[in-house]
């Protein structure tokens, strides 16, 4: 079957944010609060949606999705999320293939993975359980066709303790992955790129038990009792249209006895008022329980205008039944209902009053978007527990200061029923998941225990991946504060026996200013916790003021925890946690916070070393790149460098312009890797090329000599390079290329082409490699562009598209200098937020006889 086959059932699709395949989004610190918008799917999206829905349903799953490879090497992206809001899975939208997660391992090894329950998942993938601490059964199937590894198919389903994943389900899910791979293979063969670089879309599994909405019509002659019913009404009644007697008695026989009088009441009221009348009645079908329908009767006046002799109308069967709003409104508790996308489908009067918004502004919107005080990091684990593990949860929410409510979520197959009730002010921060009837201080299940404890574990794991001091601070903010109910955080680092603020959030503006730069002899808790090595806890601000009477205390109430940041016996700084309300600190909490402080200190110390290495690498690179290019007669050169946005932020790209006796040497190169090692190798190669060029060697000899030198320096290191020897007077040039991107040549009339220069292997591969020499000419007013691959690479786009984009931009400039042209090219590259590589650019132009007007002519003008 072709991959383009029509869907056999409806698939409801929601894109999140600006998320569509190939769409680029810039995401700031605040999460986008779009509930998602419905869009048609392209061919790839249709194939993914249908395969995911069918395969997950086939193994009894309630959620899952498909990960696809992306335009970034080694990165998988969630393309489709089934059965749950994609927003809940945002931390797992991107998955590097080297991570210790089942999706990554399934992709790396092209082998299926089956996890029976949370215990097995914890044993094999503890980092997964740190972020998803729920007892789930999960299946992962590789989506591989021949040598093409497209991605991974995943399914989640409730776990049955002690029961492994059945072999039939294993086989069924693996076959589903193979079928999806075959469909994607066809698309790949037809030229459709099989990769995903946007945000995921969400689909819901259709409810196979739902009945369609039906609307039947009738016409009732009140005098004779004749009743004409269309086919839809007969279907609602459960009778054969050919056998329907066509009388009001036949309809009455299908109505429950206690509702039969409603038919005649409709006819009487419609005749008396002259208006349409609506009643809810229950229909009896053979072998089925009564079904609630809506009956509408409208009077039809006689031709003489005297009295009503006929009633026409409709009967609406809503399939799932009519929601009895009045029943819910009678309850004192606030009730609401969510679908599996977390959209509000029903709110009773009490819930609307507690939430503080009218029903029409709530229904149809995503829960945390409609109710802003439910959109907090600490509550997302509760939503995941309800929708992923299908576990009832209950948690307290502070709507405003000292205004608490309790929210309960009861998940089911087709959605979630929620309860919201006013809650008294708690004596301490909200604790673990619990329910009425559980013993105080206990957990109702092992899943609850995992949910309460996993955030400190997640913090520990996340700290191992934080590189810079800012990243460490962000991790502490995102993981530590929600885990303990904190609202304020300050991290101070020690430098030359003084503490300096490195990060803060939540404190009043200017409140921390007096403590900036204090010495270790100051008597304040932030200093004493570091000098003594012990944490200090204050359960209220009154306790803090009593302990430090000379300390300026803010007017707010609450609690404070001061933690020493000490790594391997060396003081690093101190951390302050602030809470809005007085609270106690249980012994277990104090132990965990003290242990986590040590992990934070180690991460900060590592980040400081990283920052030092970064400063060294940046200084080294700045020293090695030319600060001024030579001016030679009628030749003008301009160089630019732009660091990447990831990792060390310092790479091995370089450019150079060298005056030699043989002409002007134009050089550009790119050393593999980043950081100090790449910058050091870059400096040695730049010096080697310069030395060989000044020795008046031929261009191919310059490249060959540099190649052998790199092999001697580091046999495991590689680099690319392009070397052009230009005669400034004639414009003739000789060029050699070692694995480097082809240069661009912009002619005086604006025509721009990608040169086709033969080249050899990149430097550092083969000691005896030969590099062919090409001839080219630089006409007056022409521009030669040398660049590294960072300028033409873009996540999710083919490199040829990047070359074409650069060619079009260079060819389209008009009336600007080559310096302004270089700035424009770099400015366009700077707009990419996910740019893993750095960029070097060298532009060269000849201006014979033009001392003043050295601007480029636009297309078609020379």
PDB file of N, CA and C in Angstrom, residues 574-619:
ATOM      1  N   UNK A 574      27.712  30.260  48.352  1.00  0.00           N
ATOM      2  CA  UNK A 574      26.565  29.926  49.201  1.00  0.00           C
ATOM      3  C   UNK A 574      25.290  30.103  48.393  1.00  0.00           C
ATOM      4  N   UNK A 575      24.248  29.401  48.860  1.00  0.00           N
ATOM      5  CA  UNK A 575      22.959  29.391  48.171  1.00  0.00           C
ATOM      6  C   UNK A 575      21.876  29.748  49.181  1.00  0.00           C
ATOM      7  N   UNK A 576      20.932  30.606  48.771  1.00  0.00           N
ATOM      8  CA  UNK A 576      19.837  31.025  49.638  1.00  0.00           C
ATOM      9  C   UNK A 576      18.524  30.610  48.986  1.00  0.00           C
ATOM     10  N   UNK A 577      17.709  29.876  49.734  1.00  0.00           N
ATOM     11  CA  UNK A 577      16.358  29.526  49.291  1.00  0.00           C
ATOM     12  C   UNK A 577      15.363  30.329  50.123  1.00  0.00           C
ATOM     13  N   UNK A 578      14.389  30.948  49.451  1.00  0.00           N
ATOM     14  CA  UNK A 578      13.372  31.725  50.143  1.00  0.00           C
ATOM     15  C   UNK A 578      11.985  31.154  49.927  1.00  0.00           C
ATOM     16  N   UNK A 579      11.157  31.226  50.971  1.00  0.00           N
ATOM     17  CA  UNK A 579       9.788  30.710  50.912  1.00  0.00           C
ATOM     18  C   UNK A 579       8.829  31.816  51.316  1.00  0.00           C
ATOM     19  N   UNK A 580       7.644  31.821  50.701  1.00  0.00           N
ATOM     20  CA  UNK A 580       6.673  32.888  50.954  1.00  0.00           C
ATOM     21  C   UNK A 580       6.002  32.775  52.318  1.00  0.00           C
ATOM     22  N   UNK A 581       6.007  31.592  52.905  1.00  0.00           N
ATOM     23  CA  UNK A 581       5.290  31.383  54.159  1.00  0.00           C
ATOM     24  C   UNK A 581       6.215  30.706  55.167  1.00  0.00           C
ATOM     25  N   UNK A 582       5.959  30.931  56.454  1.00  0.00           N
ATOM     26  CA  UNK A 582       6.727  30.189  57.461  1.00  0.00           C
ATOM     27  C   UNK A 582       6.532  28.693  57.263  1.00  0.00           C
ATOM     28  N   UNK A 583       7.579  27.925  57.478  1.00  0.00           N
ATOM     29  CA  UNK A 583       7.498  26.490  57.309  1.00  0.00           C
ATOM     30  C   UNK A 583       8.598  25.804  58.093  1.00  0.00           C
ATOM     31  N   UNK A 584       8.355  24.570  58.465  1.00  0.00           N
ATOM     32  CA  UNK A 584       9.379  23.783  59.110  1.00  0.00           C
ATOM     33  C   UNK A 584      10.214  23.044  58.086  1.00  0.00           C
ATOM     34  N   UNK A 585      11.379  22.582  58.509  1.00  0.00           N
ATOM     35  CA  UNK A 585      12.268  21.806  57.661  1.00  0.00           C
ATOM     36  C   UNK A 585      12.486  20.455  58.345  1.00  0.00           C
ATOM     37  N   UNK A 586      11.870  19.429  57.793  1.00  0.00           N
ATOM     38  CA  UNK A 586      12.001  18.103  58.379  1.00  0.00           C
ATOM     39  C   UNK A 586      13.449  17.633  58.272  1.00  0.00           C
ATOM     40  N   UNK A 587      13.874  16.714  59.169  1.00  0.00           N
ATOM     41  CA  UNK A 587      15.255  16.217  59.103  1.00  0.00           C
ATOM     42  C   UNK A 587      15.610  15.656  57.733  1.00  0.00           C
ATOM     43  N   UNK A 588      14.639  14.972  57.088  1.00  0.00           N
ATOM     44  CA  UNK A 588      14.939  14.415  55.772  1.00  0.00           C
ATOM     45  C   UNK A 588      15.198  15.519  54.756  1.00  0.00           C
ATOM     46  N   UNK A 589      14.404  16.598  54.850  1.00  0.00           N
ATOM     47  CA  UNK A 589      14.601  17.714  53.928  1.00  0.00           C
ATOM     48  C   UNK A 589      15.961  18.369  54.144  1.00  0.00           C
ATOM     49  N   UNK A 590      16.347  18.547  55.374  1.00  0.00           N
ATOM     50  CA  UNK A 590      17.642  19.169  55.663  1.00  0.00           C
ATOM     51  C   UNK A 590      18.778  18.305  55.105  1.00  0.00           C
ATOM     52  N   UNK A 591      18.638  16.993  55.237  1.00  0.00           N
ATOM     53  CA  UNK A 591      19.681  16.099  54.719  1.00  0.00           C
ATOM     54  C   UNK A 591      19.766  16.188  53.201  1.00  0.00           C
ATOM     55  N   UNK A 592      18.605  16.156  52.558  1.00  0.00           N
ATOM     56  CA  UNK A 592      18.595  16.214  51.093  1.00  0.00           C
ATOM     57  C   UNK A 592      19.137  17.555  50.601  1.00  0.00           C
ATOM     58  N   UNK A 593      18.713  18.660  51.213  1.00  0.00           N
ATOM     59  CA  UNK A 593      19.190  19.976  50.791  1.00  0.00           C
ATOM     60  C   UNK A 593      20.698  20.108  50.989  1.00  0.00           C
ATOM     61  N   UNK A 594      21.212  19.588  52.068  1.00  0.00           N
ATOM     62  CA  UNK A 594      22.651  19.651  52.306  1.00  0.00           C
ATOM     63  C   UNK A 594      23.412  18.853  51.255  1.00  0.00           C
ATOM     64  N   UNK A 595      22.894  17.652  50.926  1.00  0.00           N
ATOM     65  CA  UNK A 595      23.549  16.844  49.901  1.00  0.00           C
ATOM     66  C   UNK A 595      23.493  17.518  48.537  1.00  0.00           C
ATOM     67  N   UNK A 596      22.334  18.101  48.226  1.00  0.00           N
ATOM     68  CA  UNK A 596      22.202  18.779  46.932  1.00  0.00           C
ATOM     69  C   UNK A 596      23.108  20.003  46.859  1.00  0.00           C
ATOM     70  N   UNK A 597      23.316  20.675  47.984  1.00  0.00           N
ATOM     71  CA  UNK A 597      24.229  21.824  47.984  1.00  0.00           C
ATOM     72  C   UNK A 597      25.630  21.396  47.550  1.00  0.00           C
ATOM     73  N   UNK A 598      26.061  20.200  47.985  1.00  0.00           N
ATOM     74  CA  UNK A 598      27.361  19.708  47.551  1.00  0.00           C
ATOM     75  C   UNK A 598      27.417  19.473  46.053  1.00  0.00           C
ATOM     76  N   UNK A 599      26.323  18.938  45.484  1.00  0.00           N
ATOM     77  CA  UNK A 599      26.285  18.728  44.038  1.00  0.00           C
ATOM     78  C   UNK A 599      26.295  20.059  43.283  1.00  0.00           C
ATOM     79  N   UNK A 600      25.557  21.040  43.827  1.00  0.00           N
ATOM     80  CA  UNK A 600      25.558  22.368  43.193  1.00  0.00           C
ATOM     81  C   UNK A 600      26.965  22.959  43.225  1.00  0.00           C
ATOM     82  N   UNK A 601      27.658  22.790  44.353  1.00  0.00           N
ATOM     83  CA  UNK A 601      29.016  23.329  44.468  1.00  0.00           C
ATOM     84  C   UNK A 601      29.947  22.683  43.451  1.00  0.00           C
ATOM     85  N   UNK A 602      29.861  21.360  43.287  1.00  0.00           N
ATOM     86  CA  UNK A 602      30.704  20.688  42.305  1.00  0.00           C
ATOM     87  C   UNK A 602      30.399  21.169  40.897  1.00  0.00           C
ATOM     88  N   UNK A 603      29.100  21.345  40.592  1.00  0.00           N
ATOM     89  CA  UNK A 603      28.732  21.833  39.260  1.00  0.00           C
ATOM     90  C   UNK A 603      29.237  23.250  39.038  1.00  0.00           C
ATOM     91  N   UNK A 604      29.140  24.101  40.066  1.00  0.00           N
ATOM     92  CA  UNK A 604      29.640  25.473  39.925  1.00  0.00           C
ATOM     93  C   UNK A 604      31.152  25.494  39.745  1.00  0.00           C
ATOM     94  N   UNK A 605      31.851  24.659  40.494  1.00  0.00           N
ATOM     95  CA  UNK A 605      33.304  24.616  40.352  1.00  0.00           C
ATOM     96  C   UNK A 605      33.687  24.168  38.939  1.00  0.00           C
ATOM     97  N   UNK A 606      32.972  23.172  38.445  1.00  0.00           N
ATOM     98  CA  UNK A 606      33.241  22.717  37.081  1.00  0.00           C
ATOM     99  C   UNK A 606      32.936  23.827  36.073  1.00  0.00           C
ATOM    100  N   UNK A 607      31.841  24.561  36.321  1.00  0.00           N
ATOM    101  CA  UNK A 607      31.480  25.657  35.425  1.00  0.00           C
ATOM    102  C   UNK A 607      32.531  26.767  35.453  1.00  0.00           C
ATOM    103  N   UNK A 608      33.095  27.026  36.628  1.00  0.00           N
ATOM    104  CA  UNK A 608      34.141  28.053  36.703  1.00  0.00           C
ATOM    105  C   UNK A 608      35.371  27.635  35.902  1.00  0.00           C
ATOM    106  N   UNK A 609      35.710  26.339  35.982  1.00  0.00           N
ATOM    107  CA  UNK A 609      36.830  25.864  35.159  1.00  0.00           C
ATOM    108  C   UNK A 609      36.502  26.002  33.683  1.00  0.00           C
ATOM    109  N   UNK A 610      35.263  25.694  33.355  1.00  0.00           N
ATOM    110  CA  UNK A 610      34.831  25.840  31.969  1.00  0.00           C
ATOM    111  C   UNK A 610      34.956  27.296  31.526  1.00  0.00           C
ATOM    112  N   UNK A 611      34.465  28.219  32.385  1.00  0.00           N
ATOM    113  CA  UNK A 611      34.549  29.633  32.039  1.00  0.00           C
ATOM    114  C   UNK A 611      35.999  30.075  31.866  1.00  0.00           C
ATOM    115  N   UNK A 612      36.887  29.543  32.705  1.00  0.00           N
ATOM    116  CA  UNK A 612      38.298  29.889  32.574  1.00  0.00           C
ATOM    117  C   UNK A 612      38.863  29.364  31.255  1.00  0.00           C
ATOM    118  N   UNK A 613      38.487  28.114  30.925  1.00  0.00           N
ATOM    119  CA  UNK A 613      38.964  27.552  29.662  1.00  0.00           C
ATOM    120  C   UNK A 613      38.396  28.327  28.482  1.00  0.00           C
ATOM    121  N   UNK A 614      37.112  28.728  28.625  1.00  0.00           N
ATOM    122  CA  UNK A 614      36.502  29.511  27.561  1.00  0.00           C
ATOM    123  C   UNK A 614      37.250  30.833  27.363  1.00  0.00           C
ATOM    124  N   UNK A 615      37.552  31.514  28.473  1.00  0.00           N
ATOM    125  CA  UNK A 615      38.276  32.783  28.375  1.00  0.00           C
ATOM    126  C   UNK A 615      39.647  32.577  27.735  1.00  0.00           C
ATOM    127  N   UNK A 616      40.316  31.458  28.109  1.00  0.00           N
ATOM    128  CA  UNK A 616      41.620  31.171  27.514  1.00  0.00           C
ATOM    129  C   UNK A 616      41.489  30.921  26.020  1.00  0.00           C
ATOM    130  N   UNK A 617      40.473  30.095  25.638  1.00  0.00           N
ATOM    131  CA  UNK A 617      40.283  29.786  24.227  1.00  0.00           C
ATOM    132  C   UNK A 617      39.922  31.040  23.439  1.00  0.00           C
ATOM    133  N   UNK A 618      39.048  31.867  24.013  1.00  0.00           N
ATOM    134  CA  UNK A 618      38.672  33.103  23.323  1.00  0.00           C
ATOM    135  C   UNK A 618      39.872  34.029  23.169  1.00  0.00           C
ATOM    136  N   UNK A 619      40.648  34.162  24.229  1.00  0.00           N
ATOM    137  CA  UNK A 619      41.841  35.006  24.121  1.00  0.00           C
ATOM    138  C   UNK A 619      42.835  34.462  23.121  1.00  0.00           C
TER     139      UNK A 619
END
